[in-house]
Tab-separated table of C-alpha atoms in Angstrom:
chain	number	residue	atom	x	y	z
J	284	UNK	CA	-0.009	0.003	-0.077
J	285	UNK	CA	2.937	2.345	0.752
J	286	UNK	CA	4.521	1.728	-2.515
J	287	UNK	CA	1.185	2.391	-4.269
J	288	UNK	CA	0.807	5.780	-2.455
J	289	UNK	CA	4.502	6.686	-3.206
J	290	UNK	CA	3.969	5.970	-6.974
J	291	UNK	CA	0.678	8.039	-6.995
J	292	UNK	CA	2.386	10.959	-5.217
J	293	UNK	CA	5.494	11.048	-7.571
J	294	UNK	CA	3.358	10.688	-10.671
J	295	UNK	CA	0.958	13.321	-9.742
J	296	UNK	CA	3.531	15.897	-8.454
J	297	UNK	CA	5.464	15.678	-11.772
J	298	UNK	CA	2.544	16.114	-13.904
J	299	UNK	CA	-0.179	18.243	-12.175
J	300	UNK	CA	-1.890	19.226	-15.440
J	301	UNK	CA	-1.986	15.594	-16.427
J	302	UNK	CA	-3.701	14.708	-13.162
J	303	UNK	CA	-6.348	17.323	-13.702
J	304	UNK	CA	-7.094	15.892	-17.147
J	305	UNK	CA	-7.257	12.430	-15.575
J	306	UNK	CA	-9.698	13.697	-12.937
J	307	UNK	CA	-11.799	15.292	-15.746
J	308	UNK	CA	-12.044	12.037	-17.589
J	309	UNK	CA	-12.928	10.118	-14.478
J	310	UNK	CA	-15.722	12.564	-13.868
J	311	UNK	CA	-16.755	12.105	-17.418
J	312	UNK	CA	-16.909	8.276	-16.827
J	313	UNK	CA	-19.262	8.748	-13.869
J	314	UNK	CA	-21.421	11.113	-15.860
J	315	UNK	CA	-21.690	8.705	-18.730
J	316	UNK	CA	-22.940	5.998	-16.329
J	317	UNK	CA	-25.460	8.346	-14.809
J	318	UNK	CA	-26.814	9.460	-18.215
J	319	UNK	CA	-27.181	5.922	-19.625
J	320	UNK	CA	-28.076	4.157	-16.371
J	321	UNK	CA	-31.889	4.574	-16.486
J	322	UNK	CA	-33.686	1.786	-18.210
J	323	UNK	CA	-36.236	2.139	-20.922
J	324	UNK	CA	-38.605	-0.448	-21.904
J	325	UNK	CA	-40.619	-0.412	-25.072
J	326	UNK	CA	-42.405	-2.453	-27.748
J	327	UNK	CA	-41.202	-3.117	-31.264
J	328	UNK	CA	-43.497	-5.380	-33.401
J	329	UNK	CA	-45.062	-6.668	-30.122
J	330	UNK	CA	-41.707	-7.880	-28.850
J	331	UNK	CA	-40.370	-6.428	-25.489
J	332	UNK	CA	-36.885	-4.910	-25.945
J	333	UNK	CA	-34.825	-3.713	-22.989
J	334	UNK	CA	-32.217	-0.938	-23.048
J	335	UNK	CA	-30.256	-0.599	-19.831
J	336	UNK	CA	-27.069	0.225	-18.284
J	337	UNK	CA	-25.896	-3.359	-18.488
J	338	UNK	CA	-26.196	-3.358	-22.224
J	339	UNK	CA	-24.490	-2.137	-25.287
J	340	UNK	CA	-25.026	1.627	-25.089
J	341	UNK	CA	-23.233	1.997	-21.814
J	342	UNK	CA	-20.434	-0.413	-22.872
J	343	UNK	CA	-19.862	1.569	-26.021
J	344	UNK	CA	-19.579	4.947	-24.232
J	345	UNK	CA	-17.425	3.470	-21.439
J	346	UNK	CA	-15.150	2.031	-24.119
J	347	UNK	CA	-14.824	5.555	-25.641
J	348	UNK	CA	-13.927	7.013	-22.434
J	349	UNK	CA	-11.303	4.353	-21.548
J	350	UNK	CA	-9.714	4.662	-25.034
J	351	UNK	CA	-9.605	8.451	-24.750
J	352	UNK	CA	-7.836	8.237	-21.436
J	353	UNK	CA	-5.468	5.630	-22.626
J	354	UNK	CA	-4.614	7.463	-25.978
J	355	UNK	CA	-4.117	10.895	-24.381
J	356	UNK	CA	-0.626	12.159	-25.124
J	357	UNK	CA	-0.524	13.513	-21.579
J	358	UNK	CA	-0.997	10.128	-19.993
J	359	UNK	CA	1.904	7.889	-19.707
J	360	UNK	CA	1.693	4.220	-19.040
J	361	UNK	CA	2.388	4.474	-15.314
J	362	UNK	CA	-0.409	7.063	-15.046
J	363	UNK	CA	-2.847	4.838	-16.785
J	364	UNK	CA	-1.972	1.967	-14.598
J	365	UNK	CA	-2.350	4.149	-11.515
J	366	UNK	CA	-5.714	5.277	-12.614
J	367	UNK	CA	-6.964	1.741	-13.224
J	368	UNK	CA	-5.618	0.603	-9.828
J	369	UNK	CA	-7.655	3.524	-8.215
J	370	UNK	CA	-10.789	2.598	-9.998
J	371	UNK	CA	-10.432	-1.128	-9.279
J	372	UNK	CA	-9.304	-0.801	-5.719
J	373	UNK	CA	-12.295	-2.919	-4.418
J	374	UNK	CA	-11.426	-5.738	-6.789
J	375	UNK	CA	-13.669	-7.559	-9.290
J	376	UNK	CA	-15.612	-10.627	-8.544
J	377	UNK	CA	-17.641	-12.434	-11.121
J	378	UNK	CA	-19.064	-15.893	-11.913
J	379	UNK	CA	-19.096	-18.067	-15.081
J	380	UNK	CA	-22.639	-18.030	-16.564
J	381	UNK	CA	-23.468	-21.625	-17.327
J	382	UNK	CA	-26.699	-23.560	-17.570
J	383	UNK	CA	-30.185	-22.282	-18.268
J	384	UNK	CA	-32.604	-19.718	-16.640
J	385	UNK	CA	-32.804	-21.126	-13.103
J	386	UNK	CA	-29.100	-21.938	-12.968
J	387	UNK	CA	-28.153	-18.424	-13.914
J	388	UNK	CA	-30.543	-16.928	-11.373
J	389	UNK	CA	-28.799	-19.065	-8.651
J	390	UNK	CA	-25.378	-17.914	-9.947
J	391	UNK	CA	-26.405	-14.347	-9.907
J	392	UNK	CA	-27.977	-14.405	-6.479
J	393	UNK	CA	-24.934	-16.369	-5.000
J	394	UNK	CA	-22.413	-13.851	-6.545
J	395	UNK	CA	-24.393	-10.938	-5.250
J	396	UNK	CA	-24.495	-12.356	-1.697
J	397	UNK	CA	-20.943	-13.591	-1.512
J	398	UNK	CA	-19.572	-10.350	-2.817
J	399	UNK	CA	-21.652	-8.385	-0.311
J	400	UNK	CA	-20.449	-10.702	2.520
J	401	UNK	CA	-16.763	-10.190	1.455
J	402	UNK	CA	-17.156	-6.579	0.752
J	403	UNK	CA	-16.152	-6.797	-2.926
J	404	UNK	CA	-17.613	-5.374	-6.064
J	405	UNK	CA	-19.519	-7.960	-8.215
J	406	UNK	CA	-19.742	-7.893	-12.071
J	407	UNK	CA	-21.452	-10.161	-14.561
J	408	UNK	CA	-20.713	-11.227	-18.133
J	409	UNK	CA	-22.829	-9.800	-20.992
J	410	UNK	CA	-24.380	-13.151	-21.625
J	411	UNK	CA	-25.875	-13.321	-18.105
J	412	UNK	CA	-26.909	-9.634	-18.281
J	413	UNK	CA	-28.732	-10.089	-21.594
J	414	UNK	CA	-30.350	-13.310	-20.355
J	415	UNK	CA	-31.639	-12.129	-17.044
J	416	UNK	CA	-32.289	-8.481	-17.868
J	417	UNK	CA	-35.022	-9.600	-20.279
J	418	UNK	CA	-37.097	-10.228	-17.135
J	419	UNK	CA	-35.558	-8.629	-14.227
J	420	UNK	CA	-34.255	-5.147	-13.040
J	421	UNK	CA	-30.844	-6.488	-12.096
J	422	UNK	CA	-28.290	-3.942	-11.013
J	423	UNK	CA	-24.767	-5.591	-11.092
J	424	UNK	CA	-22.612	-3.887	-13.653
J	425	UNK	CA	-21.537	-5.766	-16.805
J	426	UNK	CA	-17.980	-6.724	-17.455
J	427	UNK	CA	-16.987	-6.878	-21.091
J	428	UNK	CA	-15.292	-9.942	-22.496
J	429	UNK	CA	-12.375	-7.740	-23.600
J	430	UNK	CA	-11.747	-6.465	-20.121
J	431	UNK	CA	-12.391	-9.853	-18.513
J	432	UNK	CA	-9.761	-11.501	-20.719
J	433	UNK	CA	-6.984	-9.083	-19.291
J	434	UNK	CA	-7.812	-9.721	-15.665
J	435	UNK	CA	-5.665	-12.265	-13.679
J	436	UNK	CA	-8.616	-14.243	-12.354
J	437	UNK	CA	-8.401	-16.703	-9.505
J	438	UNK	CA	-10.764	-19.525	-10.252
J	439	UNK	CA	-12.957	-20.584	-7.371
J	440	UNK	CA	-15.228	-23.581	-7.518
J	441	UNK	CA	-18.292	-23.163	-5.413
J	442	UNK	CA	-19.933	-25.722	-3.355
J	443	UNK	CA	-23.616	-26.274	-3.964
J	444	UNK	CA	-24.684	-24.866	-0.584
J	445	UNK	CA	-23.060	-22.312	1.775
J	446	UNK	CA	-20.042	-23.470	3.666
J	447	UNK	CA	-18.011	-21.644	6.422
J	448	UNK	CA	-15.124	-21.143	3.978
J	449	UNK	CA	-17.201	-18.944	1.666
J	450	UNK	CA	-17.542	-16.333	4.402
J	451	UNK	CA	-13.932	-15.252	4.060
J	452	UNK	CA	-12.591	-15.600	0.514
J	453	UNK	CA	-9.279	-14.028	-0.220
J	454	UNK	CA	-8.462	-12.373	-3.591
J	455	UNK	CA	-9.355	-9.294	-5.477
J	456	UNK	CA	-10.117	-10.987	-8.807
J	457	UNK	CA	-12.240	-14.047	-8.112
J	458	UNK	CA	-14.188	-15.951	-10.817
J	459	UNK	CA	-16.602	-18.371	-9.343
J	460	UNK	CA	-17.884	-21.399	-11.103
J	461	UNK	CA	-20.524	-24.041	-10.286
J	462	UNK	CA	-24.279	-24.484	-10.036
J	463	UNK	CA	-25.297	-22.899	-6.711
J	464	UNK	CA	-29.001	-22.826	-6.144
J	465	UNK	CA	-29.271	-23.214	-2.460
J	466	UNK	CA	-31.016	-20.475	-0.384
J	467	UNK	CA	-28.287	-20.894	2.236
J	468	UNK	CA	-26.082	-18.606	0.268
J	469	UNK	CA	-28.532	-15.593	0.085
J	470	UNK	CA	-31.665	-15.945	2.243
J	471	UNK	CA	-30.262	-13.658	4.818
J	472	UNK	CA	-30.629	-10.796	2.344
J	473	UNK	CA	-33.829	-12.138	0.790
J	474	UNK	CA	-35.383	-8.660	0.308
J	475	UNK	CA	-32.394	-7.458	-1.653
J	476	UNK	CA	-32.497	-10.618	-3.849
J	477	UNK	CA	-36.306	-10.139	-4.523
J	478	UNK	CA	-35.428	-6.493	-5.526
J	479	UNK	CA	-32.707	-7.756	-8.008
J	480	UNK	CA	-35.328	-10.223	-9.379
J	481	UNK	CA	-38.151	-7.657	-9.593
J	482	UNK	CA	-39.840	-7.834	-12.970
J	483	UNK	CA	-40.063	-5.115	-15.503
J	484	UNK	CA	-43.382	-3.373	-15.386
J	485	UNK	CA	-44.479	-4.640	-18.786
J	486	UNK	CA	-43.759	-8.288	-17.936
J	487	UNK	CA	-45.579	-7.808	-14.596
J	488	UNK	CA	-48.673	-6.402	-16.286
J	489	UNK	CA	-48.769	-9.168	-18.915
J	490	UNK	CA	-48.564	-11.944	-16.187
J	491	UNK	CA	-51.168	-10.349	-14.147
J	492	UNK	CA	-53.499	-9.826	-17.154
J	493	UNK	CA	-53.213	-13.507	-17.997
J	494	UNK	CA	-54.097	-14.531	-14.549
J	495	UNK	CA	-57.080	-12.053	-14.407
J	496	UNK	CA	-58.296	-13.388	-17.705
J	497	UNK	CA	-58.549	-17.021	-16.696
J	498	UNK	CA	-60.172	-15.972	-13.396
J	499	UNK	CA	-63.108	-14.567	-15.474
J	500	UNK	CA	-66.081	-13.896	-13.173
J	501	UNK	CA	-64.717	-15.860	-10.214
J	502	UNK	CA	-64.263	-14.059	-7.007
J	503	UNK	CA	-61.421	-14.404	-4.336
J	504	UNK	CA	-59.361	-16.667	-6.525
J	505	UNK	CA	-56.204	-18.227	-5.279
J	506	UNK	CA	-53.605	-19.021	-7.939
J	507	UNK	CA	-51.456	-22.095	-7.586
J	508	UNK	CA	-48.518	-22.236	-9.930
J	509	UNK	CA	-47.595	-25.886	-10.890
J	510	UNK	CA	-44.130	-26.496	-12.434
J	511	UNK	CA	-43.590	-29.902	-13.806
J	512	UNK	CA	-39.842	-30.533	-14.834
J	513	UNK	CA	-39.626	-33.235	-17.441
J	514	UNK	CA	-37.442	-32.981	-20.608
J	515	UNK	CA	-34.044	-34.660	-20.162
J	516	UNK	CA	-34.792	-35.419	-16.512
J	517	UNK	CA	-37.166	-38.202	-17.659
J	518	UNK	CA	-34.090	-40.139	-18.753
J	519	UNK	CA	-31.283	-38.668	-16.532
J	520	UNK	CA	-32.977	-38.992	-13.088
J	521	UNK	CA	-33.571	-42.727	-13.210
J	522	UNK	CA	-30.559	-43.795	-15.395
J	523	UNK	CA	-27.883	-41.558	-13.931
J	524	UNK	CA	-29.030	-40.180	-10.537
J	525	UNK	CA	-31.137	-43.075	-9.341
J	526	UNK	CA	-34.020	-40.788	-8.837
J	527	UNK	CA	-37.632	-40.034	-9.947
J	528	UNK	CA	-39.451	-36.846	-11.138
J	529	UNK	CA	-42.906	-35.768	-10.201
J	530	UNK	CA	-45.524	-38.314	-11.256
J	531	UNK	CA	-49.302	-38.313	-11.450
J	532	UNK	CA	-49.830	-39.445	-7.892
J	533	UNK	CA	-47.598	-36.697	-6.463
J	534	UNK	CA	-49.325	-33.967	-8.430
J	535	UNK	CA	-52.773	-35.194	-7.258
J	536	UNK	CA	-51.745	-35.123	-3.705
J	537	UNK	CA	-50.407	-31.635	-3.902
J	538	UNK	CA	-53.376	-30.224	-5.795
J	539	UNK	CA	-55.797	-31.920	-3.260
J	540	UNK	CA	-53.972	-30.044	-0.462
J	541	UNK	CA	-54.783	-26.722	-1.990
J	542	UNK	CA	-58.204	-27.692	-3.169
J	543	UNK	CA	-59.140	-28.550	0.417
J	544	UNK	CA	-57.623	-25.291	1.723
J	545	UNK	CA	-58.866	-22.863	-0.835
J	546	UNK	CA	-62.455	-22.646	-2.170
J	547	UNK	CA	-61.603	-21.007	-5.419
J	548	UNK	CA	-58.188	-22.404	-6.345
J	549	UNK	CA	-56.941	-22.224	-9.843
J	550	UNK	CA	-53.977	-24.287	-10.965
J	551	UNK	CA	-51.669	-22.878	-13.631
J	552	UNK	CA	-49.523	-25.608	-15.147
J	553	UNK	CA	-46.199	-24.911	-16.780
J	554	UNK	CA	-43.967	-27.614	-18.160
J	555	UNK	CA	-41.406	-28.527	-20.694
J	556	UNK	CA	-43.548	-31.677	-21.133
J	557	UNK	CA	-46.948	-30.093	-21.453
J	558	UNK	CA	-48.544	-32.948	-23.488
J	559	UNK	CA	-47.673	-35.367	-20.557
J	560	UNK	CA	-49.338	-32.899	-18.171
J	561	UNK	CA	-52.481	-32.775	-20.328
J	562	UNK	CA	-52.731	-36.477	-20.272
J	563	UNK	CA	-51.855	-37.011	-16.498
J	564	UNK	CA	-53.433	-34.127	-14.715
J	565	UNK	CA	-57.095	-34.213	-14.102
J	566	UNK	CA	-58.597	-31.057	-15.475
J	567	UNK	CA	-62.337	-32.177	-15.338
J	568	UNK	CA	-63.087	-29.844	-12.422
J	569	UNK	CA	-62.499	-26.867	-14.624
J	570	UNK	CA	-59.823	-25.419	-12.312
J	571	UNK	CA	-56.721	-26.368	-14.168
J	572	UNK	CA	-55.160	-24.414	-16.980
J	573	UNK	CA	-52.204	-25.541	-19.075
J	574	UNK	CA	-50.092	-22.393	-19.740
J	575	UNK	CA	-46.998	-22.168	-21.912
J	576	UNK	CA	-45.781	-24.145	-24.787
J	577	UNK	CA	-42.845	-25.775	-23.185
J	578	UNK	CA	-40.335	-23.721	-25.123
J	579	UNK	CA	-37.177	-24.099	-23.025
J	580	UNK	CA	-35.379	-21.567	-25.229
J	581	UNK	CA	-37.775	-18.810	-24.187
J	582	UNK	CA	-38.854	-19.632	-20.617
J	583	UNK	CA	-39.449	-16.039	-19.544
J	584	UNK	CA	-43.114	-15.806	-19.872
J	585	UNK	CA	-43.912	-19.056	-18.239
J	586	UNK	CA	-41.600	-18.058	-15.331
J	587	UNK	CA	-43.249	-14.712	-14.799
J	588	UNK	CA	-46.684	-16.425	-14.677
J	589	UNK	CA	-45.622	-18.856	-12.022
J	590	UNK	CA	-43.859	-16.188	-9.936
J	591	UNK	CA	-47.019	-14.115	-9.951
J	592	UNK	CA	-49.101	-16.970	-8.419
J	593	UNK	CA	-49.971	-17.070	-4.717
J	594	UNK	CA	-48.592	-20.557	-4.022
J	595	UNK	CA	-46.509	-23.135	-5.780
J	596	UNK	CA	-46.336	-26.806	-6.516
J	597	UNK	CA	-42.898	-27.766	-7.823
J	598	UNK	CA	-41.374	-31.021	-8.860
J	599	UNK	CA	-37.513	-30.802	-9.254
J	600	UNK	CA	-35.088	-28.348	-10.758
J	601	UNK	CA	-33.989	-24.810	-10.282
J	602	UNK	CA	-36.580	-23.280	-12.553
J	603	UNK	CA	-39.339	-24.464	-10.178
J	604	UNK	CA	-37.313	-23.477	-7.024
J	605	UNK	CA	-36.946	-19.850	-8.205
J	606	UNK	CA	-40.477	-19.560	-9.365
J	607	UNK	CA	-41.576	-20.740	-5.718
J	608	UNK	CA	-38.965	-18.493	-3.976
J	609	UNK	CA	-40.201	-15.352	-5.905
J	610	UNK	CA	-43.881	-16.204	-5.584
J	611	UNK	CA	-43.697	-16.669	-1.791
J	612	UNK	CA	-46.687	-18.157	-0.215
J	613	UNK	CA	-46.969	-22.004	0.477
J	614	UNK	CA	-44.769	-24.305	-1.522
J	615	UNK	CA	-45.190	-28.123	-1.887
J	616	UNK	CA	-42.121	-29.853	-3.145
J	617	UNK	CA	-41.145	-33.449	-4.086
J	618	UNK	CA	-39.071	-34.813	-1.306
J	619	UNK	CA	-36.829	-37.877	-1.026
J	620	UNK	CA	-36.850	-38.369	-4.881
J	621	UNK	CA	-33.557	-40.363	-4.837
J	622	UNK	CA	-32.399	-43.689	-3.497
J	623	UNK	CA	-30.186	-43.423	-0.451
J	624	UNK	CA	-27.091	-44.502	-2.487
J	625	UNK	CA	-27.735	-41.987	-5.326
J	626	UNK	CA	-24.638	-40.110	-6.538
J	627	UNK	CA	-26.896	-37.057	-6.764
J	628	UNK	CA	-26.642	-36.744	-2.925
J	629	UNK	CA	-23.012	-35.738	-3.235
J	630	UNK	CA	-23.915	-32.524	-4.802
J	631	UNK	CA	-27.363	-32.147	-3.387
J	632	UNK	CA	-28.867	-31.672	0.076
J	633	UNK	CA	-32.558	-31.604	0.545
J	634	UNK	CA	-32.314	-29.317	3.559
J	635	UNK	CA	-30.137	-26.858	1.662
J	636	UNK	CA	-32.332	-26.860	-1.405
J	637	UNK	CA	-35.921	-26.493	0.188
J	638	UNK	CA	-36.892	-23.916	2.715
J	639	UNK	CA	-37.783	-25.491	6.053
J	640	UNK	CA	-41.351	-24.093	6.001
J	641	UNK	CA	-42.097	-25.633	2.664
J	642	UNK	CA	-44.183	-28.793	2.493
J	643	UNK	CA	-42.526	-32.013	1.310
J	644	UNK	CA	-44.348	-34.888	-0.153
J	645	UNK	CA	-42.247	-37.988	-0.380
J	646	UNK	CA	-41.809	-39.527	-3.946
J	647	UNK	CA	-42.704	-43.029	-4.907
J	648	UNK	CA	-39.327	-44.640	-5.474
J	649	UNK	CA	-40.776	-48.131	-6.374
J	650	UNK	CA	-40.078	-47.716	-10.134
J	651	UNK	CA	-36.285	-47.619	-9.168
J	652	UNK	CA	-36.418	-50.817	-7.134
J	653	UNK	CA	-35.100	-54.029	-8.800
J	654	UNK	CA	-37.899	-56.559	-8.581
J	655	UNK	CA	-36.810	-60.070	-7.815
J	656	UNK	CA	-39.020	-63.103	-8.576
């Protein structure tokens, strides 16, 4: 720290005019962020488009400012390095964006919480920013790929749940990796996480309008979001993880719970296997609606509808977890869905994945058992 201060003093004393220019450019940088920070949301050909501080306009202007500073005849290499050191004195923490919607929500929330806990500045990559900002008013700044490539990152593999070692992580340039979903990382700052994942006004209005429309003339409706995860899990869970996914019996039990508790319950079913749901969920009572087309490439609308329901029935997977976490209310989840010797339990803990106040219904594991004559 002393060497750093000495370098700054010598550099600034020898070139006072140069320092003033550096200060001017720094102010200009902050002014640029302020001008392009507010978000605008509008429609073009009925498709929502988001412009925000994490997207291209800000990056373009910040790049101009950075290049202007670096290319100035007044600024020598040592001055530019000092300026960068001042601006990055808190370090940069980020996380590798991998997986789909629910995975990246978990990664964002975990990065946000760990950086806060360790008093570091968190940044996200453009791919995560573009993906999540379609739905949410996220606030973490975006780190361009060009800048990220020049940073001496220290790779840090995250556990799937919060551990004591995560409370004190050393290093100014940490790049996390993994698939953290557990509430144990961030539930202590739940209100902040909910603000990060607050929906854009247009998406919120569209989700509520859908729910109002299906309620029709019913009064005092209680909406139950039902997420049925199928897709690749139909094969992967029994063959790889020695587990099952939500079946017909589980869904019937969960829906009966809410039917008995709420007079005007409406069930909104979202799934990446919607045809299976139509064939296995009893809709004869007129209180079941099959929403969404199961398009896994564009899950945002389905997710917003689930998150705007009063209560949730989930099967397995991070998508259903986050819909339940954002919706609040009561949550019914599929518990004990793996055999005791499942390799899945090496990277998964039921108590770290599901909130203690949620209601678990044990899975039927009989399909996994080898039947002997």
